[in-house]
Each structure stands twice: as structure tokens, then as C-alpha cells.
Tab-separated table of C-alpha atoms in Angstrom:
chain	number	residue	atom	x	y	z
R	1	MET	CA	18.383	-20.053	-5.542
R	2	ASP	CA	21.259	-20.809	-7.891
R	3	ARG	CA	24.424	-18.507	-7.297
R	4	PRO	CA	25.830	-16.779	-10.447
R	5	GLY	CA	29.264	-17.571	-11.604
R	6	LEU	CA	32.002	-14.929	-11.282
R	7	GLY	CA	31.505	-11.932	-13.268
R	8	ALA	CA	27.731	-12.357	-13.556
R	9	PRO	CA	25.485	-9.885	-11.769
R	10	ALA	CA	23.605	-11.477	-8.702
R	11	HIS	CA	19.930	-12.086	-9.117
R	12	TRP	CA	18.009	-9.058	-7.593
R	13	LEU	CA	16.387	-10.995	-4.530
R	14	LEU	CA	19.994	-11.913	-3.470
R	15	THR	CA	20.594	-8.036	-2.685
R	16	PRO	CA	20.811	-7.215	1.000
R	17	ALA	CA	17.655	-5.191	2.575
R	18	SER	CA	20.283	-2.568	3.712
R	19	ALA	CA	21.317	-1.757	0.264
R	20	LEU	CA	17.666	-0.638	-0.679
R	21	VAL	CA	17.492	2.061	2.223
R	22	GLU	CA	20.977	3.500	1.794
R	23	ASN	CA	21.185	7.317	2.936
R	24	GLN	CA	17.709	7.035	3.917
R	25	ALA	CA	16.425	9.961	6.791
R	26	VAL	CA	14.594	7.960	8.931
R	27	VAL	CA	11.512	9.458	10.167
R	28	GLN	CA	10.000	8.539	13.854
R	29	VAL	CA	7.759	10.001	16.296
R	30	ASP	CA	8.172	10.050	19.998
R	31	ALA	CA	5.957	7.655	21.520
R	32	SER	CA	4.458	10.309	23.782
R	33	ALA	CA	3.172	12.459	20.776
R	34	SER	CA	-0.326	12.793	20.298
R	35	VAL	CA	-2.119	11.231	17.516
R	36	GLU	CA	-2.859	14.627	15.985
R	37	ASP	CA	1.055	15.053	15.811
R	38	ALA	CA	1.471	11.659	14.585
R	39	CYS	CA	-0.617	12.236	11.762
R	40	ASP	CA	0.917	15.502	10.866
R	41	ALA	CA	4.163	13.418	10.723
R	42	LEU	CA	2.281	11.190	8.033
R	43	ILE	CA	1.163	13.779	6.153
R	44	GLU	CA	4.211	16.260	6.145
R	45	HIS	CA	6.323	13.017	4.959
R	46	THR	CA	3.765	11.531	2.676
R	47	ILE	CA	4.172	8.031	4.497
R	48	GLN	CA	1.656	5.598	5.570
R	49	SER	CA	3.183	4.399	8.868
R	50	VAL	CA	5.844	5.669	11.289
R	51	PRO	CA	8.193	3.985	14.019
R	52	LEU	CA	7.473	5.271	17.709
R	53	TYR	CA	10.584	5.859	19.640
R	54	ASP	CA	10.689	5.930	23.724
R	55	ALA	CA	13.247	8.287	24.701
R	56	ARG	CA	13.180	6.881	28.343
R	57	SER	CA	13.952	3.430	27.428
R	58	HIS	CA	16.003	4.198	24.313
R	59	SER	CA	13.832	1.583	22.006
R	60	TYR	CA	11.251	1.583	19.626
R	61	VAL	CA	7.938	0.447	21.157
R	62	GLY	CA	5.852	-0.044	17.946
R	63	MET	CA	4.478	1.238	14.457
R	64	PHE	CA	1.796	3.807	14.164
R	65	ASP	CA	-0.195	2.955	10.888
R	66	VAL	CA	-3.115	4.567	8.974
R	67	HIS	CA	-4.904	1.136	9.720
R	68	ASP	CA	-4.382	1.793	13.500
R	69	LEU	CA	-6.139	5.123	13.151
R	70	ALA	CA	-9.005	3.753	11.245
R	71	ALA	CA	-9.478	1.215	14.090
R	72	TYR	CA	-9.306	3.928	16.511
R	73	ILE	CA	-11.673	6.012	15.052
R	74	LEU	CA	-14.240	2.989	14.582
R	75	ALA	CA	-13.595	2.260	18.184
R	76	ARG	CA	-14.367	5.700	19.799
R	77	ARG	CA	-17.601	5.894	17.790
R	78	GLY	CA	-18.597	2.777	19.070
R	79	SER	CA	-17.815	3.616	22.595
R	80	VAL	CA	-20.176	6.668	22.308
R	81	GLY	CA	-23.164	4.589	21.541
R	82	ALA	CA	-22.825	3.368	17.649
R	83	ARG	CA	-22.893	-0.200	17.004
R	84	PRO	CA	-19.097	-1.591	16.751
R	85	ARG	CA	-18.760	-2.838	13.182
R	86	SER	CA	-16.023	-5.445	13.822
R	87	ARG	CA	-14.052	-7.337	16.610
R	88	SER	CA	-11.323	-5.085	16.415
R	89	SER	CA	-13.338	-2.141	16.827
R	90	ALA	CA	-15.448	-3.486	19.994
R	91	GLY	CA	-13.071	-2.664	22.549
R	92	SER	CA	-12.448	-6.478	23.292
R	93	SER	CA	-8.794	-6.559	23.399
R	94	PRO	CA	-6.787	-5.014	26.492
R	95	LEU	CA	-5.158	-2.532	24.147
R	96	MET	CA	-8.405	-1.417	22.759
R	97	ARG	CA	-9.868	-0.830	26.259
R	98	ARG	CA	-6.857	1.084	27.376
R	99	ALA	CA	-7.044	3.277	24.181
R	100	LEU	CA	-10.728	3.989	25.012
R	101	SER	CA	-10.235	4.653	28.882
R	102	HIS	CA	-8.829	8.055	27.809
R	103	ASP	CA	-10.031	11.348	26.382
R	104	ALA	CA	-9.543	11.485	22.655
R	105	SER	CA	-8.019	15.049	22.987
R	106	GLY	CA	-4.264	14.571	22.996
R	107	GLU	CA	-4.179	10.939	23.171
R	108	PRO	CA	-0.741	9.463	23.296
R	109	VAL	CA	0.032	7.633	19.873
R	110	SER	CA	1.618	5.027	21.681
R	111	ARG	CA	-1.931	3.959	23.088
R	112	ILE	CA	-3.242	3.115	19.619
R	113	ALA	CA	-0.118	1.913	18.034
R	114	ASP	CA	-0.762	-1.687	16.122
R	115	LEU	CA	-4.228	-1.246	17.535
R	116	SER	CA	-5.536	-2.984	14.065
R	117	HIS	CA	-2.977	-5.760	14.239
R	118	LEU	CA	-2.371	-5.473	10.584
R	119	ASN	CA	1.031	-3.529	10.283
R	120	PRO	CA	3.096	-4.507	13.383
R	121	PHE	CA	6.660	-3.518	13.984
R	122	TYR	CA	8.723	-5.704	11.957
R	123	SER	CA	12.470	-5.645	11.952
R	124	VAL	CA	15.325	-7.263	9.989
R	125	VAL	CA	18.960	-7.236	10.080
R	126	PRO	CA	20.968	-5.478	7.408
R	127	GLU	CA	22.122	-8.761	5.786
R	128	THR	CA	18.509	-9.866	5.476
R	129	THR	CA	18.235	-10.525	1.579
R	130	VAL	CA	15.332	-8.882	-0.559
R	131	ALA	CA	14.169	-12.502	-1.043
R	132	GLN	CA	13.613	-12.833	2.587
R	133	VAL	CA	11.926	-9.633	3.028
R	134	ALA	CA	9.577	-10.079	-0.025
R	135	GLN	CA	8.121	-13.240	1.648
R	136	VAL	CA	7.237	-11.352	4.623
R	137	PHE	CA	5.873	-8.757	2.073
R	138	ALA	CA	3.879	-11.375	0.057
R	139	LYS	CA	1.849	-12.451	3.230
R	140	GLY	CA	0.593	-8.707	3.657
R	141	ALA	CA	2.991	-6.728	5.532
R	142	HIS	CA	3.854	-3.390	3.924
R	143	ARG	CA	7.053	-2.408	5.470
R	144	VAL	CA	9.978	-3.401	7.496
R	145	ALA	CA	12.523	-1.678	9.720
R	146	VAL	CA	16.203	-2.538	8.714
R	147	MET	CA	18.097	-2.181	12.049
R	148	GLN	CA	21.495	-0.618	12.182
R	149	SER	CA	21.485	-1.859	16.063
R	150	GLU	CA	19.051	-2.902	18.356
R	151	ARG	CA	18.466	0.917	19.376
R	152	ALA	CA	18.795	2.420	15.870
R	153	ILE	CA	17.133	2.081	12.573
R	154	ARG	CA	19.117	2.079	9.498
R	155	GLY	CA	16.041	2.732	7.236
R	156	ILE	CA	12.440	1.738	6.411
R	157	LEU	CA	12.015	-1.050	3.506
R	158	SER	CA	8.623	-0.797	1.917
R	159	GLN	CA	6.800	-2.868	-0.489
R	160	ALA	CA	6.843	-0.074	-2.916
R	161	ARG	CA	10.815	-0.002	-2.892
R	162	VAL	CA	11.260	-3.630	-3.325
R	163	VAL	CA	8.828	-3.375	-6.396
R	164	ARG	CA	10.710	-0.454	-7.804
R	165	TYR	CA	13.994	-2.159	-7.301
R	166	PHE	CA	12.817	-5.345	-9.241
R	167	PHE	CA	11.807	-3.292	-12.023
R	168	GLU	CA	14.727	-1.322	-12.229
R	169	HIS	CA	16.741	-4.647	-12.415
R	170	CYS	CA	14.783	-6.708	-14.722
R	171	ASP	CA	18.170	-7.363	-16.404
R	172	ARG	CA	18.640	-9.965	-13.553
R	173	ALA	CA	15.447	-11.392	-13.996
R	174	THR	CA	14.821	-15.441	-14.612
R	175	PRO	CA	12.882	-16.351	-17.523
R	176	ALA	CA	10.067	-17.160	-15.432
R	177	GLU	CA	9.860	-13.601	-14.177
R	178	LEU	CA	10.245	-11.934	-17.549
R	179	ARG	CA	7.276	-14.516	-18.742
R	180	LEU	CA	5.341	-13.338	-15.395
R	181	LEU	CA	5.953	-9.271	-16.395
R	182	ASP	CA	4.593	-10.047	-19.945
R	183	SER	CA	1.097	-12.060	-18.805
R	184	PRO	CA	-1.893	-9.932	-19.005
R	185	LEU	CA	-3.892	-9.334	-15.693
R	186	ALA	CA	-6.703	-11.513	-16.725
R	187	ALA	CA	-4.171	-14.883	-16.868
R	188	LEU	CA	-2.720	-13.826	-13.564
R	189	GLY	CA	-6.138	-14.288	-11.919
R	190	LEU	CA	-6.494	-10.335	-11.000
R	191	VAL	CA	-9.995	-10.325	-12.699
R	192	THR	CA	-12.101	-11.299	-9.773
R	193	ARG	CA	-15.193	-9.043	-10.353
R	194	ASP	CA	-15.694	-9.307	-6.674
R	195	VAL	CA	-14.321	-6.195	-5.522
R	196	VAL	CA	-15.942	-4.245	-2.379
R	197	GLN	CA	-17.335	-0.895	-3.886
R	198	VAL	CA	-19.043	1.809	-2.449
R	199	ALA	CA	-21.276	4.665	-3.812
R	200	PRO	CA	-19.390	8.670	-3.334
R	201	ASP	CA	-22.101	9.358	-0.940
R	202	THR	CA	-21.263	6.609	1.392
R	203	PRO	CA	-20.672	7.808	4.946
R	204	VAL	CA	-17.019	8.008	5.847
R	205	LEU	CA	-17.697	5.662	8.712
R	206	ARG	CA	-19.298	3.304	6.665
R	207	ALA	CA	-16.343	3.140	4.321
R	208	LEU	CA	-13.744	2.866	7.182
R	209	SER	CA	-15.932	-0.330	8.734
R	210	LEU	CA	-15.757	-1.914	4.996
R	211	LEU	CA	-12.081	-1.100	4.758
R	212	GLU	CA	-11.457	-2.706	8.356
R	213	SER	CA	-13.799	-5.995	7.771
R	214	HIS	CA	-12.505	-6.683	4.198
R	215	ARG	CA	-8.871	-5.969	5.214
R	216	VAL	CA	-8.356	-3.976	2.076
R	217	THR	CA	-6.736	-0.366	1.873
R	218	SER	CA	-8.835	1.201	-0.605
R	219	LEU	CA	-12.129	1.164	-1.972
R	220	PRO	CA	-13.180	2.246	-5.573
R	221	LEU	CA	-16.283	4.909	-5.751
R	222	VAL	CA	-18.923	3.872	-8.236
R	223	ASP	CA	-21.882	5.911	-9.669
R	224	GLU	CA	-25.404	4.368	-9.944
R	225	ALA	CA	-24.478	2.342	-13.229
R	226	ARG	CA	-21.152	0.624	-10.825
R	227	ARG	CA	-18.769	2.991	-13.542
R	228	LEU	CA	-15.535	4.145	-11.657
R	229	VAL	CA	-15.648	7.883	-10.492
R	230	GLY	CA	-13.186	8.038	-7.733
R	231	SER	CA	-11.343	5.989	-5.180
R	232	LEU	CA	-10.902	6.311	-1.374
R	233	SER	CA	-7.573	4.923	0.427
R	234	LEU	CA	-6.847	4.106	3.961
R	235	SER	CA	-4.025	6.830	3.241
R	236	ASP	CA	-6.829	9.383	2.998
R	237	VAL	CA	-7.724	8.751	6.618
R	238	LYS	CA	-4.869	10.656	8.274
R	239	TYR	CA	-6.478	13.877	6.981
R	240	LEU	CA	-9.094	13.330	9.505
R	241	ALA	CA	-6.735	14.669	11.909
R	242	ARG	CA	-6.823	18.071	10.347
R	243	GLU	CA	-10.472	17.958	9.129
R	244	ARG	CA	-12.138	16.378	12.153
R	245	HIS	CA	-15.673	17.070	10.942
R	246	MET	CA	-15.167	14.821	7.859
R	247	VAL	CA	-15.656	11.987	10.369
R	248	ASN	CA	-19.461	12.660	9.665
R	249	ALA	CA	-19.091	13.533	5.796
R	250	SER	CA	-19.387	11.371	2.594
R	251	CYS	CA	-16.380	9.640	0.885
R	252	ARG	CA	-16.649	12.018	-1.897
R	253	GLU	CA	-16.023	14.959	0.269
R	254	LEU	CA	-13.036	13.159	2.373
R	255	VAL	CA	-11.496	12.419	-0.958
R	256	GLN	CA	-11.844	16.151	-2.086
R	257	ALA	CA	-10.262	17.305	1.100
R	258	ALA	CA	-7.215	14.864	0.900
R	259	ARG	CA	-6.666	15.955	-2.743
R	260	PHE	CA	-6.658	19.649	-1.634
R	261	TRP	CA	-4.141	18.931	1.148
R	262	GLN	CA	-2.024	16.673	-1.278
R	263	GLY	CA	-2.198	19.690	-3.788
R	264	VAL	CA	-0.939	22.444	-1.251
R	265	ARG	CA	1.768	20.319	-0.337
R	266	ALA	CA	3.022	18.961	-3.714
R	267	GLY	CA	2.141	22.398	-5.542
R	268	GLN	CA	-0.190	20.412	-7.877
R	269	ASP	CA	-3.022	18.584	-8.364
R	270	ARG	CA	-3.143	14.696	-7.658
R	271	ALA	CA	-4.984	12.294	-9.844
R	272	ALA	CA	-7.616	10.250	-7.710
R	273	VAL	CA	-7.720	7.180	-9.294
R	274	PHE	CA	-5.642	4.918	-11.665
R	275	SER	CA	-6.643	2.088	-13.812
R	276	ALA	CA	-5.862	-0.634	-16.514
R	277	ARG	CA	-7.715	-3.020	-18.598
R	278	PRO	CA	-7.706	-6.862	-18.054
R	279	GLN	CA	-5.424	-7.108	-21.123
R	280	ALA	CA	-2.569	-5.059	-19.675
R	281	THR	CA	0.533	-6.847	-18.720
R	282	LEU	CA	2.074	-6.685	-15.388
R	283	ARG	CA	5.071	-4.927	-16.940
R	284	TYR	CA	2.650	-2.294	-17.853
R	285	VAL	CA	0.991	-1.988	-14.712
R	286	LEU	CA	4.146	-1.991	-12.583
R	287	ALA	CA	5.479	0.909	-14.821
R	288	LYS	CA	2.162	2.841	-14.277
R	289	LEU	CA	2.772	2.238	-10.453
R	290	ILE	CA	5.952	3.279	-10.395
R	291	ALA	CA	5.309	6.701	-12.522
R	292	THR	CA	2.420	7.679	-10.414
R	293	GLY	CA	3.588	6.685	-6.869
R	294	ALA	CA	0.414	4.496	-6.503
R	295	HIS	CA	0.145	1.456	-4.250
R	296	ARG	CA	-2.776	-0.214	-6.602
R	297	ILE	CA	-4.489	0.050	-9.930
R	298	TRP	CA	-7.930	-0.854	-10.436
R	299	VAL	CA	-8.491	-3.251	-13.190
R	300	VAL	CA	-11.569	-2.049	-15.101
R	301	GLU	CA	-13.433	-2.978	-18.274
R	302	PRO	CA	-15.677	-0.880	-20.571
R	303	ALA	CA	-18.735	0.006	-18.741
R	304	ASN	CA	-22.273	-1.009	-20.551
R	305	ASP	CA	-23.782	1.901	-22.256
R	306	GLY	CA	-27.384	0.840	-21.283
R	307	SER	CA	-28.180	-0.248	-24.866
R	308	GLY	CA	-26.492	-4.056	-23.775
R	309	ALA	CA	-23.627	-3.387	-25.581
R	310	SER	CA	-20.110	-2.380	-23.984
R	311	ARG	CA	-17.549	0.150	-25.143
R	312	GLU	CA	-14.697	-2.003	-27.028
R	313	PRO	CA	-10.876	-0.586	-26.125
R	314	PRO	CA	-8.774	0.384	-29.427
R	315	ALA	CA	-7.111	-2.523	-31.229
R	316	PRO	CA	-3.058	-1.919	-31.198
R	317	ALA	CA	-2.080	-0.502	-34.389
R	318	ASN	CA	1.573	-1.550	-34.367
R	319	PRO	CA	2.832	-3.657	-31.366
R	320	ALA	CA	6.490	-3.148	-32.422
R	321	ARG	CA	6.701	0.587	-31.394
R	322	ARG	CA	7.599	0.997	-27.764
R	323	ALA	CA	8.303	3.793	-25.280
R	324	SER	CA	9.099	4.270	-21.688
R	325	VAL	CA	6.235	4.786	-19.358
R	326	SER	CA	8.246	5.813	-16.101
R	327	SER	CA	10.775	8.452	-16.073
R	328	ALA	CA	12.281	6.310	-13.227
R	329	SER	CA	13.112	3.218	-14.963
R	330	SER	CA	14.628	2.117	-18.463
R	331	GLN	CA	11.728	-0.386	-18.872
R	332	THR	CA	9.440	-0.225	-21.748
R	333	VAL	CA	6.044	-0.909	-23.009
R	334	PRO	CA	4.431	-0.938	-26.626
R	335	VAL	CA	3.234	2.568	-27.335
R	336	ASP	CA	0.054	1.181	-28.642
R	337	ASP	CA	-0.629	-0.702	-25.237
R	338	LEU	CA	-1.151	2.774	-23.603
R	339	ALA	CA	-4.409	3.111	-25.475
R	340	ARG	CA	-5.196	-0.669	-25.414
R	341	CYS	CA	-4.703	-1.311	-21.776
R	342	ALA	CA	-5.281	2.046	-19.994
R	343	GLY	CA	-8.475	2.179	-18.315
R	344	GLU	CA	-11.014	5.430	-18.679
R	345	PHE	CA	-12.920	7.361	-16.468
R	346	GLY	CA	-16.271	5.732	-16.062
R	347	ASP	CA	-15.104	2.023	-16.718
R	348	SER	CA	-16.697	-0.770	-14.470
R	349	VAL	CA	-14.288	-2.372	-11.898
R	350	CYS	CA	-13.560	-5.900	-12.230
R	351	GLY	CA	-10.503	-6.337	-10.147
R	352	VAL	CA	-7.515	-4.632	-8.346
R	353	VAL	CA	-3.678	-4.973	-8.312
R	354	SER	CA	-1.833	-4.224	-5.248
R	355	LEU	CA	1.817	-4.385	-4.332
R	356	THR	CA	1.015	-7.557	-1.931
R	357	ASP	CA	-0.388	-9.168	-5.281
R	358	ILE	CA	2.539	-8.217	-7.358
R	359	LEU	CA	5.128	-9.266	-4.609
R	360	ARG	CA	3.159	-12.685	-4.085
R	361	LEU	CA	3.440	-13.457	-7.976
R	362	LEU	CA	7.357	-12.444	-7.877
R	363	VAL	CA	7.712	-14.601	-4.943
R	364	ASP	CA	6.167	-17.685	-6.523
R	365	ALA	CA	8.088	-17.147	-9.639
R	366	ALA	CA	11.205	-16.855	-7.920
R	367	PRO	CA	13.960	-19.434	-7.696
R	368	ARG	CA	13.577	-21.338	-4.536
R	369	PRO	CA	16.383	-20.975	-1.958
R	370	PRO	CA	17.502	-23.915	0.501
R	371	ALA	CA	15.016	-23.860	3.233
R	372	ASP	CA	16.032	-22.870	6.407
R	373	PRO	CA	13.611	-23.511	9.160
R	374	GLU	CA	15.410	-22.055	12.040
R	375	TYR	CA	15.535	-18.616	10.354
R	376	ASN	CA	13.024	-16.233	11.089
R	377	TYR	CA	12.841	-13.723	8.196
R	378	ALA	CA	11.329	-10.715	10.229
R	379	THR	CA	11.023	-10.441	14.133
R	380	MET	CA	8.436	-8.477	15.789
R	381	ASP	CA	9.429	-6.600	18.671
């Protein structure tokens, strides 16, 4: 990666990871806490994972993630007679067998940390660059711990924080990155038409099994005509700790319960689903993700109305007009793109844009730094 000359701003990827977690209040849970208490911490702080700290050894012993909770729920159901739906829920690993050997009530959260093997405890030193962290994120990791020392976390750096940082510093972007921002989703290969979908009345356990087996973090809820009517996310699973009976409920009921608890905490209703059309640019999608705090956006197209014809999105009237989409950034998109690119309730799902997808695209578009085969960008403790 080329170094800028004197007085020139550094490329955003050259920023040290520690700069993105300045003054962060790190949330952590004692390793001996119950699964219920750990889920309460996730809900209270609106996070999807939390590091586990062992006071006896004065060290971090893992990361508890909503993926782990989903894997544990599926394993418990399988252990009482239901057919296991995947290898990780079949109790085949020593970690899974230890977790299932104890009564579920008051289960120590340390027993099920990293049960899903999807979001282990990754740590990096403060000097690690955003470029190095982005490469880890592009492979599917959702967050890393930026360490102050071996026994202290300086902050948790997430995919969402890195994406927001890029969007706020587009003035440091390369021509390739700017071209990427103005590319439509269809041209970026994000309209796949093979998205795993479920009906609103699908049992929660069935949905958890699909999330786990397909290694995805969200499922669109579609009606009989395959029109988008909602979205179930793995982040909704943590509310099962407060609404245990919802394990036997439908996806619609779990989503309604999750939105209720989110509304209670935020003091306002939360939208259940965000979407964009294939012609929307990546710049538009980034602005929408940042403005809403969402981790993914469904790519949708007008649904067939039954007559063989599809509804067409409105054509742009004046592409020159521009307005800010996100109050958190100075970046703008054309005003008319808001109508042309925004999805509508009842559209059909034809793709999805996740933070992992965005970071993978950014890593591919970034200038290449000199390779260092001896350096591990992140270590797993």
C-alpha cells in the first residue's frame, strides 16, 4: 500500500485499530455467570457477543456469541429426543458433550462459549492496522478484541465500526474504492436469487437450524407469493432467554417479541426489515446501513402481481439533486435514488448485502500492502 507524502492524509486502511475504539466502555461478563445473565448483558447493551473474563486466572477465556446460544438451544432440543439438525448440534464435540452434561438451568456461560465455532475470541495488538483487521472480517469474523495488555481489553472493534469509519473517510478513498461506491448492487454480484427464505409461521427451531446449517445470520420472512414481510435475525435469538416459551413459537411471534423488547429499551418502535433494489449503489446501501444501525440489507425487486407483470420502480427525475441519507456522515446520494433504489414492503427477495460482503469488496479494491507471511493479523486465544 503506497504511503502518502508529507501533509497528505493517510489512507483510511492505515489507521491503527486502537484509534477506532478510543474511550470505549468495554462490556464483559464473568465466566461463571449464567447463560441467562450473559443474554441479559447482550440485550442491555444491544450487542451480539461479549468477552468472558475469568477472575481467578485474570484472563479472558472466550467470547459468548448469539451463534453459540442458537447452537446450544438446538443441541438441548436434540439431546431430549429431537433429531439433531447439524454436526455442531449433534453433541459430537467434547465441548458440546460437556455443555449437555449439565442441567440447563443456571448453566455457566463459559461452558457454551464458542460452541458454534463461528465467532471465537480473536485479539489484536493496538498497532494492528484497519487493513489487517478488515482482512480478518472479510473472511467472516464479526469482531476482534483490541488488547491493551495480555489481561486487559482496550476495546472491541466490530465490522460495523470499520464500515462506518470507511464511509466517514471517503475523502481518503482511492479511485478504485470510489468506483466501487458508485457501482450498483447487481454489478457487484449481490443479486443471487438463491437466498434461504422461510414463511412467518415457520417454527423457531426450524429457523435456527437453517441459520446454523447455512451459516447465515438472518432469514427473510416471505408470504405465499414470496413477498418480503419481515426478517428474523440471530440477534433476535437472545430474547429467548427472557421468553423461553418462544422456543416453541413461530418466527413471526419471536420477531414480534424481540421488537417489543427493543421498543421498551429504546422508547420507540423498531423497523423490522430494510431493503434496497438491485440498481441501488453501494454508497446508498452503506448510508442506509449506517443510518439504521442494521447489519444487512435485503436486495429486493418488484413482486409479480399475479398478472405476469411486475411493478416497476419509479424512474429518476433529476439525478443532479443530492441529499444526505445518514446524519452520522457527510456522504450524500442523489435525492431521486431514495425512490428509485429503496425497496418496498411486499417486494421479492433476490439477494442480500451483509457487512462481510461489503468488507470483502473493500479489501479486494484496496491497494495491496507488501505481504508479510510471518505476521498473524489476529490471534485466537
